[in-house]
Structures are given as C-alpha cells and as structure tokens.
Amino acid sequence: QVQLVESGGGLVQPGGTLRLSCTASRMITSEFSTYDVSWYRQAPEKQRELVARITSQRITTYADSVQGRFTISRDYSKKRLSLQMTSLKPEDTAVYYCNLRRSAADDYWGQGTQVTVSS
C-alpha cells in the first residue's frame, strides 16, 4: 500500500511564504511518473478543492485563486511533490492534502497538514 507523508505546514503571516512537501513510500521509483499528483485543500465548513496538479503527461494546472502565487513541482527521483506558496492570504487557511492518482483503484491521499495564515 502506497503511503504519502506530508510536511511543511504551519502558521504564517499574510504575505508570507510556506513550502509543503509530500513523499511517497512503498512505491517503485519508476511508477511515480505514471501518477497524476495534486494538492487539495479543505477549509472549515467548505468542500475540499483542487489547488494544483501535475499530470503524468506533465501538464500543470492551478486553481484561479492561487494562480501566480503557488507553484507545484515534482521530484521523480525522490518520489516527492511540493507546493511553494507565496503571498499567502488569510483565505488560504486550510488543511492541505497531497494526492496521487492513476485510476480509481490507485488513488492515495496524505494525512493532511494545517496551513494557517494570520497576523
């Protein structure tokens, strides 16, 4: 069973920067490139939403709300995906989840990491 371990959340002031990371284990390195990798977030009393994605074809997409401020990346040799978040706003406060998916049967989630943007 693939496991995803997230790190990097925390408390930051508005306008600040955070970097989230998510590392996959129990996965052959060559398999990592066959997955779409994504970051989602869920704020209190709101539905989980897609923040950013890199597909297995290396196509990158972002939610309109984070375009130009967040950057998603993946390191194939380390089986890691990252999310660089800049110019953070209070409305970015949420639990952030990483996701690897290549089918309904191969769909894995991280444990979630809290990001709080507040002065």
PDB file of C-alpha atoms in Angstrom:
ATOM      1  CA  GLN A   1       0.000   0.000   0.000  1.00  0.00           C
ATOM      2  CA  VAL A   2       1.423   3.349  -1.064  1.00  0.00           C
ATOM      3  CA  GLN A   3       1.911   5.826   1.767  1.00  0.00           C
ATOM      4  CA  LEU A   4       2.157   9.591   1.461  1.00  0.00           C
ATOM      5  CA  VAL A   5       3.756  11.657   4.199  1.00  0.00           C
ATOM      6  CA  GLU A   6       3.304  15.411   4.199  1.00  0.00           C
ATOM      7  CA  SER A   7       5.345  18.099   5.895  1.00  0.00           C
ATOM      8  CA  GLY A   8       5.774  21.859   5.923  1.00  0.00           C
ATOM      9  CA  GLY A   9       2.530  23.321   7.203  1.00  0.00           C
ATOM     10  CA  GLY A  10       2.319  25.913   9.948  1.00  0.00           C
ATOM     11  CA  LEU A  11       1.383  29.438  10.923  1.00  0.00           C
ATOM     12  CA  VAL A  12       2.449  32.319   8.698  1.00  0.00           C
ATOM     13  CA  GLN A  13       1.591  35.992   8.451  1.00  0.00           C
ATOM     14  CA  PRO A  14      -0.283  37.389   5.454  1.00  0.00           C
ATOM     15  CA  GLY A  15       2.127  37.934   2.587  1.00  0.00           C
ATOM     16  CA  GLY A  16       4.386  35.170   3.858  1.00  0.00           C
ATOM     17  CA  THR A  17       5.725  32.022   2.253  1.00  0.00           C
ATOM     18  CA  LEU A  18       5.442  28.311   3.022  1.00  0.00           C
ATOM     19  CA  ARG A  19       6.574  25.189   1.237  1.00  0.00           C
ATOM     20  CA  LEU A  20       4.703  21.907   1.544  1.00  0.00           C
ATOM     21  CA  SER A  21       6.223  18.558   0.656  1.00  0.00           C
ATOM     22  CA  CYS A  22       4.751  15.092   0.193  1.00  0.00           C
ATOM     23  CA  THR A  23       6.884  11.985  -0.186  1.00  0.00           C
ATOM     24  CA  ALA A  24       5.632   8.634  -1.420  1.00  0.00           C
ATOM     25  CA  SER A  25       6.865   5.368   0.032  1.00  0.00           C
ATOM     26  CA  ARG A  26       6.184   1.713  -0.763  1.00  0.00           C
ATOM     27  CA  MET A  27       6.297   2.642  -4.437  1.00  0.00           C
ATOM     28  CA  ILE A  28       8.802   1.756  -7.123  1.00  0.00           C
ATOM     29  CA  THR A  29      10.520   4.956  -8.235  1.00  0.00           C
ATOM     30  CA  SER A  30       9.621   4.422 -11.892  1.00  0.00           C
ATOM     31  CA  GLU A  31       5.937   4.161 -11.000  1.00  0.00           C
ATOM     32  CA  PHE A  32       5.823   7.679  -9.575  1.00  0.00           C
ATOM     33  CA  SER A  33       5.845   9.230 -13.048  1.00  0.00           C
ATOM     34  CA  THR A  34       2.715   7.299 -14.030  1.00  0.00           C
ATOM     35  CA  TYR A  35       0.582   9.137 -11.486  1.00  0.00           C
ATOM     36  CA  ASP A  36      -1.169  12.472 -11.613  1.00  0.00           C
ATOM     37  CA  VAL A  37      -0.041  14.363  -8.487  1.00  0.00           C
ATOM     38  CA  SER A  38      -2.149  17.041  -6.867  1.00  0.00           C
ATOM     39  CA  TRP A  39      -2.599  19.287  -3.882  1.00  0.00           C
ATOM     40  CA  TYR A  40      -6.076  19.831  -2.473  1.00  0.00           C
ATOM     41  CA  ARG A  41      -7.227  21.908   0.468  1.00  0.00           C
ATOM     42  CA  GLN A  42     -10.223  21.986   2.740  1.00  0.00           C
ATOM     43  CA  ALA A  43     -11.188  24.975   4.843  1.00  0.00           C
ATOM     44  CA  PRO A  44     -13.610  24.663   7.775  1.00  0.00           C
ATOM     45  CA  GLU A  45     -17.178  24.072   6.627  1.00  0.00           C
ATOM     46  CA  LYS A  46     -16.126  24.049   2.976  1.00  0.00           C
ATOM     47  CA  GLN A  47     -15.688  21.305   0.414  1.00  0.00           C
ATOM     48  CA  ARG A  48     -12.265  20.010  -0.498  1.00  0.00           C
ATOM     49  CA  GLU A  49     -10.968  21.825  -3.565  1.00  0.00           C
ATOM     50  CA  LEU A  50      -8.184  21.240  -6.055  1.00  0.00           C
ATOM     51  CA  VAL A  51      -5.300  23.673  -5.637  1.00  0.00           C
ATOM     52  CA  ALA A  52      -2.785  22.455  -8.224  1.00  0.00           C
ATOM     53  CA  ARG A  53      -1.977  19.374 -10.309  1.00  0.00           C
ATOM     54  CA  ILE A  54       0.787  17.952 -12.479  1.00  0.00           C
ATOM     55  CA  THR A  55      -0.424  15.121 -14.673  1.00  0.00           C
ATOM     56  CA  SER A  56       1.582  12.113 -15.761  1.00  0.00           C
ATOM     57  CA  GLN A  57       1.899  13.946 -19.085  1.00  0.00           C
ATOM     58  CA  ARG A  58       3.486  16.865 -17.178  1.00  0.00           C
ATOM     59  CA  ILE A  59       0.580  19.210 -17.711  1.00  0.00           C
ATOM     60  CA  THR A  60       0.228  21.677 -14.845  1.00  0.00           C
ATOM     61  CA  THR A  61      -2.977  23.368 -13.735  1.00  0.00           C
ATOM     62  CA  TYR A  62      -3.858  25.708 -10.891  1.00  0.00           C
ATOM     63  CA  ALA A  63      -6.992  26.961  -9.226  1.00  0.00           C
ATOM     64  CA  ASP A  64      -7.720  30.540 -10.244  1.00  0.00           C
ATOM     65  CA  SER A  65      -7.414  31.637  -6.628  1.00  0.00           C
ATOM     66  CA  VAL A  66      -3.743  30.577  -6.396  1.00  0.00           C
ATOM     67  CA  GLN A  67      -2.545  31.175  -9.967  1.00  0.00           C
ATOM     68  CA  GLY A  68       0.629  33.235  -9.903  1.00  0.00           C
ATOM     69  CA  ARG A  69       1.199  32.715  -6.174  1.00  0.00           C
ATOM     70  CA  PHE A  70       1.593  28.931  -5.807  1.00  0.00           C
ATOM     71  CA  THR A  71       3.950  26.622  -7.684  1.00  0.00           C
ATOM     72  CA  ILE A  72       3.609  22.851  -7.788  1.00  0.00           C
ATOM     73  CA  SER A  73       6.606  20.674  -8.596  1.00  0.00           C
ATOM     74  CA  ARG A  74       7.584  17.010  -8.524  1.00  0.00           C
ATOM     75  CA  ASP A  75      10.916  15.307  -7.985  1.00  0.00           C
ATOM     76  CA  TYR A  76      10.805  11.944  -9.720  1.00  0.00           C
ATOM     77  CA  SER A  77      13.966  10.506  -8.180  1.00  0.00           C
ATOM     78  CA  LYS A  78      12.763  11.307  -4.647  1.00  0.00           C
ATOM     79  CA  LYS A  79       9.096  10.445  -5.327  1.00  0.00           C
ATOM     80  CA  ARG A  80       8.175  13.821  -3.909  1.00  0.00           C
ATOM     81  CA  LEU A  81       5.770  16.566  -4.793  1.00  0.00           C
ATOM     82  CA  SER A  82       5.955  20.055  -3.401  1.00  0.00           C
ATOM     83  CA  LEU A  83       3.859  23.188  -3.235  1.00  0.00           C
ATOM     84  CA  GLN A  84       5.608  26.523  -2.932  1.00  0.00           C
ATOM     85  CA  MET A  85       3.132  29.075  -1.601  1.00  0.00           C
ATOM     86  CA  THR A  86       3.896  32.781  -1.706  1.00  0.00           C
ATOM     87  CA  SER A  87       1.921  35.952  -0.995  1.00  0.00           C
ATOM     88  CA  LEU A  88      -0.260  33.955   1.340  1.00  0.00           C
ATOM     89  CA  LYS A  89      -3.680  35.307   2.268  1.00  0.00           C
ATOM     90  CA  PRO A  90      -5.963  34.528   5.202  1.00  0.00           C
ATOM     91  CA  GLU A  91      -8.305  32.795   2.778  1.00  0.00           C
ATOM     92  CA  ASP A  92      -5.540  30.265   2.040  1.00  0.00           C
ATOM     93  CA  THR A  93      -6.025  28.905   5.562  1.00  0.00           C
ATOM     94  CA  ALA A  94      -6.979  25.237   5.272  1.00  0.00           C
ATOM     95  CA  VAL A  95      -5.804  21.687   5.695  1.00  0.00           C
ATOM     96  CA  TYR A  96      -3.748  20.790   2.640  1.00  0.00           C
ATOM     97  CA  TYR A  97      -3.713  17.241   1.258  1.00  0.00           C
ATOM     98  CA  CYS A  98      -1.490  15.676  -1.356  1.00  0.00           C
ATOM     99  CA  ASN A  99      -2.944  13.119  -3.748  1.00  0.00           C
ATOM    100  CA  LEU A 100      -1.538  10.580  -6.184  1.00  0.00           C
ATOM    101  CA  ARG A 101      -3.961   9.047  -8.642  1.00  0.00           C
ATOM    102  CA  ARG A 102      -3.794   6.997 -11.814  1.00  0.00           C
ATOM    103  CA  SER A 103      -7.100   5.150 -11.510  1.00  0.00           C
ATOM    104  CA  ALA A 104      -9.966   4.693  -9.084  1.00  0.00           C
ATOM    105  CA  ALA A 105      -8.069   1.756  -7.613  1.00  0.00           C
ATOM    106  CA  ASP A 106      -4.775   3.648  -7.398  1.00  0.00           C
ATOM    107  CA  ASP A 107      -5.831   6.770  -5.552  1.00  0.00           C
ATOM    108  CA  TYR A 108      -3.813   7.778  -2.469  1.00  0.00           C
ATOM    109  CA  TRP A 109      -4.021  10.656  -0.003  1.00  0.00           C
ATOM    110  CA  GLY A 110      -1.663  12.200   2.501  1.00  0.00           C
ATOM    111  CA  GLN A 111      -2.668  12.738   6.097  1.00  0.00           C
ATOM    112  CA  GLY A 112      -3.140  16.470   5.679  1.00  0.00           C
ATOM    113  CA  THR A 113      -1.159  19.411   7.009  1.00  0.00           C
ATOM    114  CA  GLN A 114      -2.591  22.581   8.509  1.00  0.00           C
ATOM    115  CA  VAL A 115      -1.759  25.932   6.963  1.00  0.00           C
ATOM    116  CA  THR A 116      -2.877  28.984   8.906  1.00  0.00           C
ATOM    117  CA  VAL A 117      -2.410  32.498   7.544  1.00  0.00           C
ATOM    118  CA  SER A 118      -2.981  35.054  10.259  1.00  0.00           C
ATOM    119  CA  SER A 119      -1.409  38.115  11.818  1.00  0.00           C
TER     120      SER A 119
END
